[in-house]
Tab-separated table of C-alpha atoms in Angstrom:
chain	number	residue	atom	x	y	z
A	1	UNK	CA	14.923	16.887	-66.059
A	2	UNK	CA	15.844	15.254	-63.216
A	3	UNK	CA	14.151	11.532	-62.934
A	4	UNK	CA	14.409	10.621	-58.613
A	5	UNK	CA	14.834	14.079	-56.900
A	6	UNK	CA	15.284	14.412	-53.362
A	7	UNK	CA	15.427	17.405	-50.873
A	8	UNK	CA	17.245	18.137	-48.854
A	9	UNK	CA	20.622	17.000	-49.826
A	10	UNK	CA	22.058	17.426	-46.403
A	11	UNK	CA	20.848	18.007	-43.029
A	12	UNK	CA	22.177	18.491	-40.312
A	13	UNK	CA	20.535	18.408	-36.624
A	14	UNK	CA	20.476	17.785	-33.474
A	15	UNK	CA	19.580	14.678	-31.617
A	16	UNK	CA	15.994	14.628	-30.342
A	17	UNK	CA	14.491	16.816	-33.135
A	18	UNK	CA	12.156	15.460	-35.959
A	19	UNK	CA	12.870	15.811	-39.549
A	20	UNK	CA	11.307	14.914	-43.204
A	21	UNK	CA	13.006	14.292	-46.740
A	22	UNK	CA	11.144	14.556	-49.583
A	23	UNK	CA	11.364	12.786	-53.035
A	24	UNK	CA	9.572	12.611	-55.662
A	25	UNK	CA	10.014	10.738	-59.345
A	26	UNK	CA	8.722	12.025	-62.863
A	27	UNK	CA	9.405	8.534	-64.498
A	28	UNK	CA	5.883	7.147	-64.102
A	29	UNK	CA	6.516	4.189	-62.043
A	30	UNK	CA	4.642	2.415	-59.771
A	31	UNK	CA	7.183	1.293	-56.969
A	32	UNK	CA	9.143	3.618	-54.721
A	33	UNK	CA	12.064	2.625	-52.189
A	34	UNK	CA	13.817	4.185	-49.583
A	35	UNK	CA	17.376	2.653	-48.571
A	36	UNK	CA	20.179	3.792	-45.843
A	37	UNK	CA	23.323	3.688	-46.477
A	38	UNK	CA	25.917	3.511	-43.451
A	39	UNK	CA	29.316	4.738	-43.123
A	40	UNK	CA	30.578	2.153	-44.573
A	41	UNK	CA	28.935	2.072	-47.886
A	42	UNK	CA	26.291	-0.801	-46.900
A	43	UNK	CA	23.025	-0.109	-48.658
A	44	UNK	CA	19.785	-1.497	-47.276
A	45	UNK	CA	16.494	-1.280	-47.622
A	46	UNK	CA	13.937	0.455	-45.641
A	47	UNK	CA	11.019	0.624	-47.218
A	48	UNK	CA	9.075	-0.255	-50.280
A	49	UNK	CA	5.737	1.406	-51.910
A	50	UNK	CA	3.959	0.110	-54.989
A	51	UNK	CA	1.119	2.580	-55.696
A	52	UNK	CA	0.818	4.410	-52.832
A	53	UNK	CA	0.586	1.426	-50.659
A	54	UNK	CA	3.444	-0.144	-48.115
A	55	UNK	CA	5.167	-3.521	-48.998
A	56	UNK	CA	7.942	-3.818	-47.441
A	57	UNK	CA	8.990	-2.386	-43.912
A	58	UNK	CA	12.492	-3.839	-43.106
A	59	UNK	CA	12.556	-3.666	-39.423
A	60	UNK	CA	13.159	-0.117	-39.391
A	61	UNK	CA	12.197	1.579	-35.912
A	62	UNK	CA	8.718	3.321	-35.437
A	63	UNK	CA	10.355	6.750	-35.172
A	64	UNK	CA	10.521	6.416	-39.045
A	65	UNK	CA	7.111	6.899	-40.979
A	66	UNK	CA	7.367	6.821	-44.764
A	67	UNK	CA	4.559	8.537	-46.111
A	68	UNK	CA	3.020	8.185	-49.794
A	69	UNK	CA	0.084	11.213	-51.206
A	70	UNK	CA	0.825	9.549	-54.247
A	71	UNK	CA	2.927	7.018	-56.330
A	72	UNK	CA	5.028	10.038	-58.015
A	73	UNK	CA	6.079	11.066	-54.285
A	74	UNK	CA	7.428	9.123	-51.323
A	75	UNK	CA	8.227	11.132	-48.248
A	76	UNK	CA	10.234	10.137	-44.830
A	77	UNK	CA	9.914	11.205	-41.555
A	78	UNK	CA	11.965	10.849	-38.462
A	79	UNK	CA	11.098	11.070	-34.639
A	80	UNK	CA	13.537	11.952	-32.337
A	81	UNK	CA	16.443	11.284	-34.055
A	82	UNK	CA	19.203	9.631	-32.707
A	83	UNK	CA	23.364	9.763	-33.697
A	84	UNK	CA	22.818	6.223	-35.260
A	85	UNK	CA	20.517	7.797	-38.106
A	86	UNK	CA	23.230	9.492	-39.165
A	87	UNK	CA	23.769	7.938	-43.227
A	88	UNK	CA	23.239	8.694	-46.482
A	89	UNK	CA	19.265	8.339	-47.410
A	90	UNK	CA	18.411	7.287	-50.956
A	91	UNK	CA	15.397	6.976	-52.871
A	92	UNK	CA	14.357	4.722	-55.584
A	93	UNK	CA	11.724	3.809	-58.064
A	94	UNK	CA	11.217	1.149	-60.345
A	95	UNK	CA	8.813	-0.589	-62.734
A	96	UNK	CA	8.308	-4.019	-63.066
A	97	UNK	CA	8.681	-5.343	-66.534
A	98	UNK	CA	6.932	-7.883	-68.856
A	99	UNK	CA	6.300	-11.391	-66.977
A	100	UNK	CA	7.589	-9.781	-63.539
A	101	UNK	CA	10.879	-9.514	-64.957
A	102	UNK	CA	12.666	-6.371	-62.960
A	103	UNK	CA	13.975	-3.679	-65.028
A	104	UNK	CA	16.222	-1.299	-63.119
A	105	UNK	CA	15.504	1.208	-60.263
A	106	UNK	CA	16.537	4.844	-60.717
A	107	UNK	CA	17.832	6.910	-57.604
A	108	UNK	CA	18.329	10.292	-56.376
A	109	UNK	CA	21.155	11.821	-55.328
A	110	UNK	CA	21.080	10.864	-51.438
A	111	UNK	CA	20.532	12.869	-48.664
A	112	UNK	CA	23.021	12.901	-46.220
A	113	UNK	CA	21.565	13.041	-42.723
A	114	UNK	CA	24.312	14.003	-39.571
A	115	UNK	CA	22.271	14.248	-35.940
A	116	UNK	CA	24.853	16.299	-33.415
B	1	UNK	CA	17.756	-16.156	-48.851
B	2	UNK	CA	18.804	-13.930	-51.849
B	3	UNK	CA	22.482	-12.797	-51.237
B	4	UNK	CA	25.366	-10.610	-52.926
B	5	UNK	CA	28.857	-11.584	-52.537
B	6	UNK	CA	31.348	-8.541	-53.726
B	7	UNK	CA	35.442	-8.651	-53.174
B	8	UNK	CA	35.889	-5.892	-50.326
B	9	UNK	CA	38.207	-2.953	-51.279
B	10	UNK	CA	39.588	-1.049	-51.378
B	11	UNK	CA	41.433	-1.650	-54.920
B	12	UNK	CA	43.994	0.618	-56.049
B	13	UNK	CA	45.290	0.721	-59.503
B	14	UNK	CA	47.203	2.302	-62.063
B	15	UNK	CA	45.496	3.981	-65.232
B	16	UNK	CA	45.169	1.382	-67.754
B	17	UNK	CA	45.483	-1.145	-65.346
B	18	UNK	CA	42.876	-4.212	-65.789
B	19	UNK	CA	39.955	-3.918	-63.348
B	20	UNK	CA	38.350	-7.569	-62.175
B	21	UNK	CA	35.571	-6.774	-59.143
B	22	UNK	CA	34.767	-9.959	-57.896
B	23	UNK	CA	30.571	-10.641	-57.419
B	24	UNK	CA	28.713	-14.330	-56.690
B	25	UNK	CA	25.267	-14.461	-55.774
B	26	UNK	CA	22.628	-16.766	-54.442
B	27	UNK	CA	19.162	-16.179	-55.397
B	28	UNK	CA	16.040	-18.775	-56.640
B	29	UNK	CA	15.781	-18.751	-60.243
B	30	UNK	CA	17.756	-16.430	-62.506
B	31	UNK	CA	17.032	-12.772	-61.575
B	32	UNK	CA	18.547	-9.716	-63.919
B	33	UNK	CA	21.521	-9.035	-62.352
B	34	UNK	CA	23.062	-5.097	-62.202
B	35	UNK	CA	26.662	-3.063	-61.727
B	36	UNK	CA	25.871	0.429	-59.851
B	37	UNK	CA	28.286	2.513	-59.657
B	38	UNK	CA	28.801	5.674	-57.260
B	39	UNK	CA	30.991	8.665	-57.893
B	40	UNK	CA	32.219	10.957	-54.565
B	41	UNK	CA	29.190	12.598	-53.100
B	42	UNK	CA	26.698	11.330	-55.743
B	43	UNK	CA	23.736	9.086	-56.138
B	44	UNK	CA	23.959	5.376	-57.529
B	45	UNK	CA	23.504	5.106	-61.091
B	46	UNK	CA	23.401	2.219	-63.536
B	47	UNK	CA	26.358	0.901	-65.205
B	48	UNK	CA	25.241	-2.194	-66.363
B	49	UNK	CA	23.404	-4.857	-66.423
B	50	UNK	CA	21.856	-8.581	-67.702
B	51	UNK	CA	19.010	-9.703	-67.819
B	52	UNK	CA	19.760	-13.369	-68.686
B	53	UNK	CA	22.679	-16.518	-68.141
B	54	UNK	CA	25.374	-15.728	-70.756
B	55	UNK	CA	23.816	-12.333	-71.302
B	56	UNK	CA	26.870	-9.728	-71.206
B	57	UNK	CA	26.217	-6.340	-70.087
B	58	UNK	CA	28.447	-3.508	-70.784
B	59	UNK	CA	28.704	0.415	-71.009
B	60	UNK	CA	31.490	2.519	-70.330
B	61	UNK	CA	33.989	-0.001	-71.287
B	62	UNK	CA	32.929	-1.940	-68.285
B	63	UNK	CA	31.755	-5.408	-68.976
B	64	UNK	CA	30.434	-8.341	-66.791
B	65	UNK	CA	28.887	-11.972	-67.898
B	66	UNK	CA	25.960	-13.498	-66.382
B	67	UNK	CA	27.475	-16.860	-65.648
B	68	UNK	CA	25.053	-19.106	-63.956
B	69	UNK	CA	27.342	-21.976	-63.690
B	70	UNK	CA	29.323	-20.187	-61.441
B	71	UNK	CA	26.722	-18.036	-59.519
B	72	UNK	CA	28.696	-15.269	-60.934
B	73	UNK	CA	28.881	-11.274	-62.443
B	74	UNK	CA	32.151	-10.034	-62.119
B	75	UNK	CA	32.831	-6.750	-63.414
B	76	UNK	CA	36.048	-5.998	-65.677
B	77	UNK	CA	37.362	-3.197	-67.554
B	78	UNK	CA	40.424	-3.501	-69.867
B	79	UNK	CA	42.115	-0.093	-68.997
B	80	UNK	CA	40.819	1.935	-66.112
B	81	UNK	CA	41.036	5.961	-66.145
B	82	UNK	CA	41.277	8.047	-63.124
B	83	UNK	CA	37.793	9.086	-63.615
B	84	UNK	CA	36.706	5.546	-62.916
B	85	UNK	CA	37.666	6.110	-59.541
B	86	UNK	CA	34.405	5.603	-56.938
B	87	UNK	CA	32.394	2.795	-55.209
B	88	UNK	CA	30.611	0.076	-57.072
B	89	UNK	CA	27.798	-2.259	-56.217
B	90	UNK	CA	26.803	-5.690	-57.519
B	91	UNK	CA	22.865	-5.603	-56.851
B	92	UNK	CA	20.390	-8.671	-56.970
B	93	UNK	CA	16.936	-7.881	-57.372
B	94	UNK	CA	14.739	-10.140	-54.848
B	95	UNK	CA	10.729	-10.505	-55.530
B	96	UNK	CA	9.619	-10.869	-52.112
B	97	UNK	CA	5.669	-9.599	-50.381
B	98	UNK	CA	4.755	-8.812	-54.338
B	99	UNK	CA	7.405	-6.671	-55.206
B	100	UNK	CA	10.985	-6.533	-55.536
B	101	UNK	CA	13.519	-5.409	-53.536
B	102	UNK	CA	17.588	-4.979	-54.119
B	103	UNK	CA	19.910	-6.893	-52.410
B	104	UNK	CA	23.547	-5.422	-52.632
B	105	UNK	CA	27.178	-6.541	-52.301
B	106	UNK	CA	29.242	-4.936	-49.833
B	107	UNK	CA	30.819	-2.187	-52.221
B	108	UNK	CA	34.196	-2.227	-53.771
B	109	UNK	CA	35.957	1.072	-53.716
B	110	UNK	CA	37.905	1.509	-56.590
B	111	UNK	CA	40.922	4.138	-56.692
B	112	UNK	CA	42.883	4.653	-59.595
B	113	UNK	CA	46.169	6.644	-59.894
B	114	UNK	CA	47.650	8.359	-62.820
């Protein structure tokens, strides 16, 4: 059973259009991530949702709207995509352990995004 | 801020060749520290971790020490295996707005002939 799953796993589309991935985690945990990773292998984060409810939003561009229904899903959308979205999209989720000690964060299998 | 300082690849070896992956970090306090490793066209999954300084992690035959002297987590592996070739990631977990986020090294790709 599959613990971060993410749909699609590629997509491919053309520049102006708008697009969603979906992912969704069966581990329980309150905190879900989204990170890009570039060409080069450089992950960074994008956003960050504990319990439904945005934490982080790393200077990512408004045509990018994560959406939460609920802290076992995290969704992305993207506006008028552009060639520089082109990457690999991952998900995340974590729980935080005893005395805010971090535990590790569990990922999906990427989606990898190409605008034409 | 937090940072991640990995060796940049790529590194090619021989099978059963010793594997060092160079990773220093800066962070305040003493976070758990992680190895992620990613296989061609997969996801990023755990290879090991440490929670604590002088804590070693290890799995797979991988190991790396949490050395806080020395800022340090280098990953090593006595004899690599073809099937160890992919990318891997040192990762820093920063607690920043409430909640944590990971900071990660550059990626070393690791390529290993038979």
């Amino acid at each position: 059973d599959t613990a971060v799953s993410q749909t699609p796993k590629y997509l491919v589309t053309q520049m102006g259009n708008d697009k969603s991935i979906k992912c969704e985690q069966n581990l329980g945990h309150d905190t879900m991530y989204w990170y890009k990773q570039d060409s080069k292998k450089f992950l960074k984060i994008m956003f960050s949702y504990n319990n439904k409810e945005l934490i982080i939003n790393e200077t990512v561009p408004n045509r990018f709207s994560p959406k939460s229904p609920d802290k076992a899903h995290l969704n992305l959308h993207i506006n008028s995509l552009e060639l520089g979205d082109s990457a690999v999209y991952f998900c995340a989720s974590s729980q935080e352990g005893q005395g805010r000690k971090y535990t590790e964060a569990f990922f999906g299998q990427g989606t990898r995004l190409t605008v034409v | 801020g937090d940072s991640v300082t990995q060796m940049e690849g790529p590194v090619t070896l021989s099978e059963e060749a010793f594997l060092t992956i160079n990773c220093t970090y800066t962070a305040t306090g003493y976070p758990s520290l992680f190895w992620y490793v990613q296989y061609p066209g997969e996801g990023l999954q755990l290879l090991l971790k440490a929670t604590k300084a002088d804590d070693k992690g290890s799995n797979k035959g991988f190991e790396a020490t949490y050395r806080k002297e020395t800022t340090s987590f280098h990953l090593e592996k006595g004899s690599v295996q073809v099937s160890d070739s992919a990318v891997y990631f040192c990762a820093l977990p920063s607690y920043t707005s409430g909640t944590y986020k990971y900071i990660f090294g550059t990626g070393t790709r690791l390529k290993v002939l038979a």
